PDB file of C-alpha atoms and ligand atoms in Angstrom:
ATOM      1  CA  UNK A 296      92.479  98.338 108.620  1.00 90.00           C
ATOM      2  CA  UNK A 297      94.722  97.975 105.802  1.00 97.00           C
ATOM      3  CA  UNK A 298      98.062  96.208 106.398  1.00 98.00           C
ATOM      4  CA  UNK A 299     101.634  97.441 105.991  1.00 98.00           C
ATOM      5  CA  UNK A 300     104.098  95.808 103.943  1.00 98.00           C
ATOM      6  CA  UNK A 301     107.647  97.244 104.771  1.00 98.00           C
ATOM      7  CA  UNK A 302     109.743  97.243 101.683  1.00 98.00           C
ATOM      8  CA  UNK A 303     113.665  97.022 103.061  1.00 98.00           C
ATOM      9  CA  UNK A 304     115.197  97.221  99.611  1.00 98.00           C
ATOM     10  CA  UNK A 305     116.951 100.295 100.410  1.00 98.00           C
ATOM     11  CA  UNK A 306     118.600  98.830 103.485  1.00 98.00           C
ATOM     12  CA  UNK A 307     120.381  96.573 101.259  1.00 98.00           C
ATOM     13  CA  UNK A 308     121.285  99.405  98.781  1.00 98.00           C
ATOM     14  CA  UNK A 309     123.326 100.848 101.867  1.00 98.00           C
ATOM     15  CA  UNK A 310     125.016  97.765 102.240  1.00 98.00           C
ATOM     16  CA  UNK A 311     125.876  97.421  98.555  1.00 98.00           C
ATOM     17  CA  UNK A 312     127.360 100.736  98.784  1.00 97.00           C
ATOM     18  CA  UNK A 313     130.291  99.202 100.425  1.00 97.00           C
ATOM     19  CA  UNK A 314     129.856  95.558  99.558  1.00 95.00           C
ATOM     20  CA  UNK A 315     130.236  94.633 103.195  1.00 96.00           C
ATOM     21  CA  UNK A 316     127.758  93.053 105.874  1.00 97.00           C
ATOM     22  CA  UNK A 317     126.113  96.128 107.217  1.00 97.00           C
ATOM     23  CA  UNK A 318     123.127  97.239 107.531  1.00 98.00           C
ATOM     24  CA  UNK A 319     121.649  93.783 107.096  1.00 98.00           C
ATOM     25  CA  UNK A 320     118.219  93.848 105.734  1.00 98.00           C
ATOM     26  CA  UNK A 321     117.513  90.708 107.690  1.00 98.00           C
ATOM     27  CA  UNK A 322     117.964  92.444 110.849  1.00 98.00           C
ATOM     28  CA  UNK A 323     115.893  95.493 109.667  1.00 98.00           C
ATOM     29  CA  UNK A 324     112.955  93.041 108.713  1.00 98.00           C
ATOM     30  CA  UNK A 325     112.928  91.789 112.113  1.00 98.00           C
ATOM     31  CA  UNK A 326     112.932  95.257 113.618  1.00 98.00           C
ATOM     32  CA  UNK A 327     110.151  96.143 111.157  1.00 98.00           C
ATOM     33  CA  UNK A 328     107.974  93.176 112.458  1.00 98.00           C
ATOM     34  CA  UNK A 329     108.754  94.130 116.241  1.00 98.00           C
ATOM     35  CA  UNK A 330     107.477  97.571 115.238  1.00 98.00           C
ATOM     36  CA  UNK A 331     103.893  96.070 113.685  1.00 98.00           C
ATOM     37  CA  UNK A 332     104.803  95.325 109.985  1.00 98.00           C
ATOM     38  CA  UNK A 333     102.279  93.129 108.595  1.00 98.00           C
ATOM     39  CA  UNK A 334     104.670  91.835 105.735  1.00 98.00           C
ATOM     40  CA  UNK A 335     108.300  92.390 104.618  1.00 99.00           C
ATOM     41  CA  UNK A 336     108.728  93.111 100.756  1.00 98.00           C
ATOM     42  CA  UNK A 337     111.700  92.938  98.772  1.00 98.00           C
ATOM     43  CA  UNK A 338     112.507  93.194  94.968  1.00 98.00           C
ATOM     44  CA  UNK A 339     114.932  90.794  93.733  1.00 98.00           C
ATOM     45  CA  UNK A 340     116.248  92.654  90.421  1.00 97.00           C
ATOM     46  CA  UNK A 341     117.665  90.959  87.684  1.00 95.00           C
ATOM     47  CA  UNK A 342     121.186  93.113  88.326  1.00 96.00           C
ATOM     48  CA  UNK A 343     121.281  92.392  92.227  1.00 97.00           C
ATOM     49  CA  UNK A 344     121.519  96.010  92.589  1.00 96.00           C
ATOM     50  CA  UNK A 345     120.487  95.871  96.394  1.00 98.00           C
ATOM     51  CA  UNK A 346     118.669  92.681  97.639  1.00 98.00           C
ATOM     52  CA  UNK A 347     120.809  89.462  97.094  1.00 98.00           C
ATOM     53  CA  UNK A 348     119.624  85.879  96.819  1.00 98.00           C
ATOM     54  CA  UNK A 349     121.229  85.156 100.286  1.00 98.00           C
ATOM     55  CA  UNK A 350     118.640  87.997 101.548  1.00 98.00           C
ATOM     56  CA  UNK A 351     115.818  86.151 100.282  1.00 98.00           C
ATOM     57  CA  UNK A 352     116.675  82.712 101.435  1.00 98.00           C
ATOM     58  CA  UNK A 353     117.440  84.112 104.908  1.00 98.00           C
ATOM     59  CA  UNK A 354     114.345  85.999 105.037  1.00 98.00           C
ATOM     60  CA  UNK A 355     112.286  83.123 103.836  1.00 98.00           C
ATOM     61  CA  UNK A 356     113.556  81.462 107.132  1.00 98.00           C
ATOM     62  CA  UNK A 357     113.357  84.589 109.689  1.00 98.00           C
ATOM     63  CA  UNK A 358     110.333  86.428 108.530  1.00 98.00           C
ATOM     64  CA  UNK A 359     107.196  85.578 110.919  1.00 98.00           C
ATOM     65  CA  UNK A 360     104.689  87.685 109.047  1.00 98.00           C
ATOM     66  CA  UNK A 361     104.997  87.040 105.167  1.00 98.00           C
ATOM     67  CA  UNK A 362     107.352  87.668 102.431  1.00 98.00           C
ATOM     68  CA  UNK A 363     106.153  89.628  99.319  1.00 98.00           C
ATOM     69  CA  UNK A 364     108.689  89.085  96.639  1.00 98.00           C
ATOM     70  CA  UNK A 365     108.470  91.766  93.898  1.00 98.00           C
ATOM     71  CA  UNK A 366     109.866  90.404  90.803  1.00 98.00           C
ATOM     72  CA  UNK A 367     110.112  90.382  86.944  1.00 97.00           C
ATOM     73  CA  UNK A 368     107.886  87.529  85.178  1.00 97.00           C
ATOM     74  CA  UNK A 369     111.104  85.835  83.917  1.00 97.00           C
ATOM     75  CA  UNK A 370     112.084  82.171  83.895  1.00 97.00           C
ATOM     76  CA  UNK A 371     115.056  82.680  86.296  1.00 97.00           C
ATOM     77  CA  UNK A 372     113.023  84.736  88.897  1.00 98.00           C
ATOM     78  CA  UNK A 373     109.856  82.191  88.507  1.00 98.00           C
ATOM     79  CA  UNK A 374     112.286  79.345  89.341  1.00 98.00           C
ATOM     80  CA  UNK A 375     113.665  81.286  92.413  1.00 98.00           C
ATOM     81  CA  UNK A 376     110.331  81.968  93.760  1.00 98.00           C
ATOM     82  CA  UNK A 377     109.458  78.519  93.257  1.00 98.00           C
ATOM     83  CA  UNK A 378     112.347  77.205  95.242  1.00 98.00           C
ATOM     84  CA  UNK A 379     112.178  79.810  97.993  1.00 98.00           C
ATOM     85  CA  UNK A 380     108.316  80.204  98.188  1.00 98.00           C
ATOM     86  CA  UNK A 381     107.583  83.554  99.413  1.00 98.00           C
ATOM     87  CA  UNK A 382     103.723  83.904 100.437  1.00 98.00           C
ATOM     88  CA  UNK A 383     103.197  86.425  97.941  1.00 98.00           C
ATOM     89  CA  UNK A 384     105.057  87.424  94.333  1.00 98.00           C
ATOM     90  CA  UNK A 385     104.139  90.905  92.974  1.00 98.00           C
ATOM     91  CA  UNK A 386     105.047  90.743  89.472  1.00 98.00           C
ATOM     92  CA  UNK A 387     106.745  94.203  88.278  1.00 97.00           C
ATOM     93  CA  UNK A 388     107.928  95.465  85.040  1.00 96.00           C
ATOM     94  CA  UNK A 389     111.806  95.756  85.229  1.00 89.00           C
ATOM     95  CA  UNK A 390     114.146  98.093  83.046  1.00 81.00           C
ATOM     96  CA  UNK A 391     118.063  97.823  83.803  1.00 73.00           C
ATOM     97  CA  UNK A 392     118.466 101.687  83.654  1.00 76.00           C
ATOM     98  CA  UNK A 393     115.673 102.846  85.998  1.00 78.00           C
ATOM     99  CA  UNK A 394     116.243 104.279  89.402  1.00 78.00           C
ATOM    100  CA  UNK A 395     113.035 102.570  90.796  1.00 76.00           C
ATOM    101  CA  UNK A 396     109.926 100.745  89.237  1.00 77.00           C
ATOM    102  CA  UNK A 397     108.782 103.333  86.630  1.00 79.00           C
ATOM    103  CA  UNK A 398     105.098 102.148  86.092  1.00 90.00           C
ATOM    104  CA  UNK A 399     102.812  99.262  86.176  1.00 96.00           C
ATOM    105  CA  UNK A 400     102.872  96.285  83.960  1.00 97.00           C
ATOM    106  CA  UNK A 401     101.195  96.355  80.813  1.00 96.00           C
ATOM    107  CA  UNK A 402      99.015  93.124  81.451  1.00 97.00           C
ATOM    108  CA  UNK A 403      97.113  93.483  78.071  1.00 96.00           C
ATOM    109  CA  UNK A 404     100.353  93.568  75.992  1.00 96.00           C
ATOM    110  CA  UNK A 405     101.847  90.514  77.971  1.00 96.00           C
ATOM    111  CA  UNK A 406      98.627  88.624  78.499  1.00 97.00           C
ATOM    112  CA  UNK A 407      99.779  85.350  77.583  1.00 97.00           C
ATOM    113  CA  UNK A 408     103.170  85.222  79.188  1.00 97.00           C
ATOM    114  CA  UNK A 409     101.436  86.572  82.303  1.00 98.00           C
ATOM    115  CA  UNK A 410      98.917  83.934  82.184  1.00 98.00           C
ATOM    116  CA  UNK A 411     101.551  81.410  82.314  1.00 98.00           C
ATOM    117  CA  UNK A 412     103.668  83.266  84.955  1.00 98.00           C
ATOM    118  CA  UNK A 413     100.844  83.494  87.425  1.00 98.00           C
ATOM    119  CA  UNK A 414      99.828  79.966  86.723  1.00 98.00           C
ATOM    120  CA  UNK A 415     103.128  78.523  87.460  1.00 98.00           C
ATOM    121  CA  UNK A 416     103.409  80.537  90.679  1.00 98.00           C
ATOM    122  CA  UNK A 417      99.914  79.697  92.023  1.00 98.00           C
ATOM    123  CA  UNK A 418     100.768  76.024  91.323  1.00 98.00           C
ATOM    124  CA  UNK A 419     103.479  76.569  93.741  1.00 98.00           C
ATOM    125  CA  UNK A 420     101.176  77.540  96.369  1.00 98.00           C
ATOM    126  CA  UNK A 421     102.165  81.214  96.129  1.00 98.00           C
ATOM    127  CA  UNK A 422      99.638  84.078  95.896  1.00 98.00           C
ATOM    128  CA  UNK A 423     100.100  86.398  92.884  1.00 98.00           C
ATOM    129  CA  UNK A 424      99.671  90.158  92.572  1.00 98.00           C
ATOM    130  CA  UNK A 425     100.190  92.148  89.712  1.00 98.00           C
ATOM    131  CA  UNK A 426     101.876  95.904  89.964  1.00 98.00           C
ATOM    132  CA  UNK A 427      99.593  97.861  87.612  1.00 98.00           C
ATOM    133  CA  UNK A 428      98.583 101.560  86.710  1.00 98.00           C
ATOM    134  CA  UNK A 429      95.111 102.485  88.032  1.00 98.00           C
ATOM    135  CA  UNK A 430      93.535 101.864  84.374  1.00 98.00           C
ATOM    136  CA  UNK A 431      90.281  99.848  83.960  1.00 98.00           C
ATOM    137  CA  UNK A 432      91.588  97.959  81.109  1.00 98.00           C
ATOM    138  CA  UNK A 433      94.823  96.563  83.179  1.00 98.00           C
ATOM    139  CA  UNK A 434      92.475  95.669  86.012  1.00 98.00           C
ATOM    140  CA  UNK A 435      90.476  93.719  83.815  1.00 98.00           C
ATOM    141  CA  UNK A 436      93.240  92.103  81.874  1.00 98.00           C
ATOM    142  CA  UNK A 437      94.555  91.194  85.482  1.00 98.00           C
ATOM    143  CA  UNK A 438      91.456  89.408  86.240  1.00 98.00           C
ATOM    144  CA  UNK A 439      91.796  87.706  83.023  1.00 98.00           C
ATOM    145  CA  UNK A 440      95.127  86.105  83.295  1.00 98.00           C
ATOM    146  CA  UNK A 441      93.981  85.079  86.764  1.00 98.00           C
ATOM    147  CA  UNK A 442      95.956  87.048  89.268  1.00 98.00           C
ATOM    148  CA  UNK A 443      94.886  86.784  92.977  1.00 98.00           C
ATOM    149  CA  UNK A 444      95.719  90.625  93.498  1.00 98.00           C
ATOM    150  CA  UNK A 445      96.345  93.564  92.062  1.00 98.00           C
ATOM    151  CA  UNK A 446      98.900  96.324  93.521  1.00 98.00           C
ATOM    152  CA  UNK A 447      97.739  99.783  92.384  1.00 98.00           C
ATOM    153  CA  UNK A 448     100.746 102.063  91.272  1.00 98.00           C
ATOM    154  CA  UNK A 449     100.180 105.073  93.242  1.00 98.00           C
ATOM    155  CA  UNK A 450     103.339 106.716  91.831  1.00 97.00           C
ATOM    156  CA  UNK A 451     101.378 109.491  89.553  1.00 97.00           C
ATOM    157  CA  UNK A 452      99.469 110.192  92.628  1.00 98.00           C
ATOM    158  CA  UNK A 453     102.435 110.637  94.746  1.00 98.00           C
ATOM    159  CA  UNK A 454     104.267 112.940  92.207  1.00 97.00           C
ATOM    160  CA  UNK A 455     101.414 114.987  91.103  1.00 97.00           C
ATOM    161  CA  UNK A 456     102.369 118.532  90.247  1.00 96.00           C
ATOM    162  CA  UNK A 457      99.487 120.445  92.007  1.00 97.00           C
ATOM    163  CA  UNK A 458      96.345 119.498  94.309  1.00 96.00           C
ATOM    164  CA  UNK A 459      94.047 119.507  91.042  1.00 97.00           C
ATOM    165  CA  UNK A 460      96.307 116.423  89.434  1.00 97.00           C
ATOM    166  CA  UNK A 461      96.497 114.613  92.802  1.00 97.00           C
ATOM    167  CA  UNK A 462      92.831 114.717  93.183  1.00 97.00           C
ATOM    168  CA  UNK A 463      92.250 113.386  89.690  1.00 98.00           C
ATOM    169  CA  UNK A 464      94.758 110.630  90.298  1.00 98.00           C
ATOM    170  CA  UNK A 465      93.119 109.882  93.801  1.00 98.00           C
ATOM    171  CA  UNK A 466      89.820 109.453  91.906  1.00 98.00           C
ATOM    172  CA  UNK A 467      91.726 107.024  89.419  1.00 98.00           C
ATOM    173  CA  UNK A 468      92.805 105.046  92.400  1.00 98.00           C
ATOM    174  CA  UNK A 469      89.548 104.989  94.144  1.00 98.00           C
ATOM    175  CA  UNK A 470      87.700 103.764  90.943  1.00 98.00           C
ATOM    176  CA  UNK A 471      90.691 101.183  90.325  1.00 98.00           C
ATOM    177  CA  UNK A 472      89.898  99.793  93.848  1.00 98.00           C
ATOM    178  CA  UNK A 473      86.210  99.580  93.130  1.00 98.00           C
ATOM    179  CA  UNK A 474      86.748  97.843  89.843  1.00 98.00           C
ATOM    180  CA  UNK A 475      89.167  95.117  91.302  1.00 98.00           C
ATOM    181  CA  UNK A 476      87.221  94.339  94.133  1.00 98.00           C
ATOM    182  CA  UNK A 477      83.984  93.927  91.761  1.00 98.00           C
ATOM    183  CA  UNK A 478      86.158  91.711  89.597  1.00 98.00           C
ATOM    184  CA  UNK A 479      86.950  89.589  92.665  1.00 98.00           C
ATOM    185  CA  UNK A 480      90.754  90.692  92.865  1.00 98.00           C
ATOM    186  CA  UNK A 481      92.402  91.433  96.024  1.00 98.00           C
ATOM    187  CA  UNK A 482      93.707  94.998  96.068  1.00 98.00           C
ATOM    188  CA  UNK A 483      97.290  96.331  97.563  1.00 98.00           C
ATOM    189  CA  UNK A 484      98.808  99.677  96.590  1.00 98.00           C
ATOM    190  CA  UNK A 485     102.171 101.364  96.667  1.00 98.00           C
ATOM    191  CA  UNK A 486     104.990 103.448  95.301  1.00 97.00           C
ATOM    192  CA  UNK A 487     105.884 106.905  96.333  1.00 98.00           C
ATOM    193  CA  UNK A 488     103.888 106.959  99.396  1.00 98.00           C
ATOM    194  CA  UNK A 489     104.833 109.062 102.281  1.00 98.00           C
ATOM    195  CA  UNK A 490     104.051 110.226 105.804  1.00 98.00           C
ATOM    196  CA  UNK A 491     101.927 112.951 104.034  1.00 97.00           C
ATOM    197  CA  UNK A 492     100.294 111.524 101.399  1.00 98.00           C
ATOM    198  CA  UNK A 493      99.474 108.086 102.955  1.00 98.00           C
ATOM    199  CA  UNK A 494      96.251 109.572 104.745  1.00 98.00           C
ATOM    200  CA  UNK A 495      94.341 110.340 101.638  1.00 98.00           C
ATOM    201  CA  UNK A 496      94.843 106.880 100.140  1.00 98.00           C
ATOM    202  CA  UNK A 497      94.292 105.133 103.408  1.00 98.00           C
ATOM    203  CA  UNK A 498      90.990 106.915 103.819  1.00 97.00           C
ATOM    204  CA  UNK A 499      89.702 105.488 100.346  1.00 97.00           C
ATOM    205  CA  UNK A 500      88.991 102.112 101.961  1.00 94.00           C
ATOM    206  CA  UNK A 501      89.138  98.801 100.147  1.00 97.00           C
ATOM    207  CA  UNK A 502      92.784  98.328  99.868  1.00 98.00           C
ATOM    208  CA  UNK A 503      94.414  95.524 101.884  1.00 98.00           C
ATOM    209  CA  UNK A 504      97.884  96.282 102.045  1.00 98.00           C
ATOM    210  CA  UNK A 505     100.207  99.072 101.496  1.00 98.00           C
ATOM    211  CA  UNK A 506     103.865  98.441 100.357  1.00 98.00           C
ATOM    212  CA  UNK A 507     106.019 101.405 101.300  1.00 98.00           C
ATOM    213  CA  UNK A 508     109.713 101.522 101.231  1.00 98.00           C
ATOM    214  CA  UNK A 509     111.577 104.731 100.370  1.00 98.00           C
ATOM    215  CA  UNK A 510     109.712 106.924 102.984  1.00 98.00           C
ATOM    216  CA  UNK A 511     110.073 104.668 105.609  1.00 98.00           C
ATOM    217  CA  UNK A 512     113.824 103.949 105.456  1.00 98.00           C
ATOM    218  CA  UNK A 513     114.268 107.740 104.843  1.00 98.00           C
ATOM    219  CA  UNK A 514     112.740 108.604 108.069  1.00 98.00           C
ATOM    220  CA  UNK A 515     114.622 105.666 109.708  1.00 98.00           C
ATOM    221  CA  UNK A 516     117.978 107.245 108.816  1.00 97.00           C
ATOM    222  CA  UNK A 517     117.011 110.805 110.251  1.00 98.00           C
ATOM    223  CA  UNK A 518     115.156 109.541 113.463  1.00 97.00           C
ATOM    224  CA  UNK A 519     117.971 107.182 114.226  1.00 97.00           C
ATOM    225  CA  UNK A 520     120.917 109.324 113.561  1.00 98.00           C
ATOM    226  CA  UNK A 521     120.852 111.337 116.756  1.00 98.00           C
ATOM    227  CA  UNK A 522     121.190 107.867 118.702  1.00 98.00           C
ATOM    228  CA  UNK A 523     123.751 106.718 116.362  1.00 98.00           C
ATOM    229  CA  UNK A 524     125.906 109.723 116.899  1.00 98.00           C
ATOM    230  CA  UNK A 525     125.712 109.704 120.624  1.00 98.00           C
ATOM    231  CA  UNK A 526     126.597 106.268 120.823  1.00 98.00           C
ATOM    232  CA  UNK A 527     129.800 107.023 118.857  1.00 98.00           C
ATOM    233  CA  UNK A 528     130.672 109.970 120.871  1.00 98.00           C
ATOM    234  CA  UNK A 529     130.469 107.684 123.985  1.00 98.00           C
ATOM    235  CA  UNK A 530     132.626 105.189 122.805  1.00 98.00           C
ATOM    236  CA  UNK A 531     135.360 107.692 121.777  1.00 98.00           C
ATOM    237  CA  UNK A 532     134.797 109.707 125.122  1.00 98.00           C
ATOM    238  CA  UNK A 533     135.205 106.618 127.336  1.00 97.00           C
ATOM    239  CA  UNK A 534     137.875 104.675 125.393  1.00 95.00           C
TER     240      UNK A 534
HETATM  241  N1  PXP B 637     105.513  98.410  95.279  1.00 79.12           N
HETATM  242  C1  PXP B 637     105.855  98.172  94.214  1.00 79.12           C
HETATM  243  C2  PXP B 637     105.518  97.281  93.397  1.00 79.12           C
HETATM  244  C3  PXP B 637     107.509  98.807  94.023  1.00 79.12           C
HETATM  245  O1  PXP B 637     108.132  98.346  92.974  1.00 79.12           O
HETATM  246  C4  PXP B 637     107.917  99.473  94.962  1.00 79.12           C
HETATM  247  C5  PXP B 637     109.236 100.102  94.865  1.00 79.12           C
HETATM  248  O2  PXP B 637     110.121  98.878  95.073  1.00 79.12           O
HETATM  249  C6  PXP B 637     107.074  99.804  96.117  1.00 79.12           C
HETATM  250  C7  PXP B 637     105.756  99.218  96.375  1.00 79.12           C
HETATM  251  C8  PXP B 637     107.792 100.608  97.211  1.00 79.12           C
HETATM  252  O3  PXP B 637     107.819 102.259  96.790  1.00 79.12           O
HETATM  253  P1  PXP B 637     108.499 103.374  97.475  1.00 79.12           P
HETATM  254  O4  PXP B 637     109.912 102.929  97.948  1.00 79.12           O
HETATM  255  O5  PXP B 637     108.482 104.464  96.858  1.00 79.12           O
HETATM  256  O6  PXP B 637     107.837 103.363  99.002  1.00 79.12           O
END
């Protein structure tokens, strides 16, 4: 069975909205692990819009499964990763203005820089994954630069306008998984996966780990709201 990495960035996004202490992604990670998550995924962005350096440091100490650090392949981030040593780094492209990661890395274009980044992280004992589109050329390039894993970007599948496009995107993912495995790469997948669309991708087989964030945290807000309101009503009633 494939593993689930829970991305808790959105918990930090809610905290940052008030600049205070709650909700704490460190607490969220503990709950996710108790519920069966196989790993905790966080994206330390250059602009620190959600996850902070403090979160990474504390999660490194408290997470009992594994920490998967998504990051841009910059000198600053590589230095942080080598100091904190998450089990896995997933290298992603990063643009300042984007709402979320908008697509996979262009490994062919940035092969030289990525090869160096991959080697530096691996020398530090960190497993390295490259977030890429389900494109055969990018998969071959990922193998060439020495990555351990690829994370297949499932965003186009998730956002497909109709069933026909969705089917085409699913076939691209299926072929990408096969090619990556043939080249000796481990395969993860993520982005835009939901309680509805996960079934089709999980049924493909060959994917080791799914990294899912937005849909899980969105559901958590709704399924947790009933209890949260009842708790506050009780406090007011019995004050
Ligand atoms: N994988 C990668 C590389 C990502 O950048 C993200 C978003 O941070 C995810 C997975 C999770 O995507 P989503 O929040 O849409 O589930």
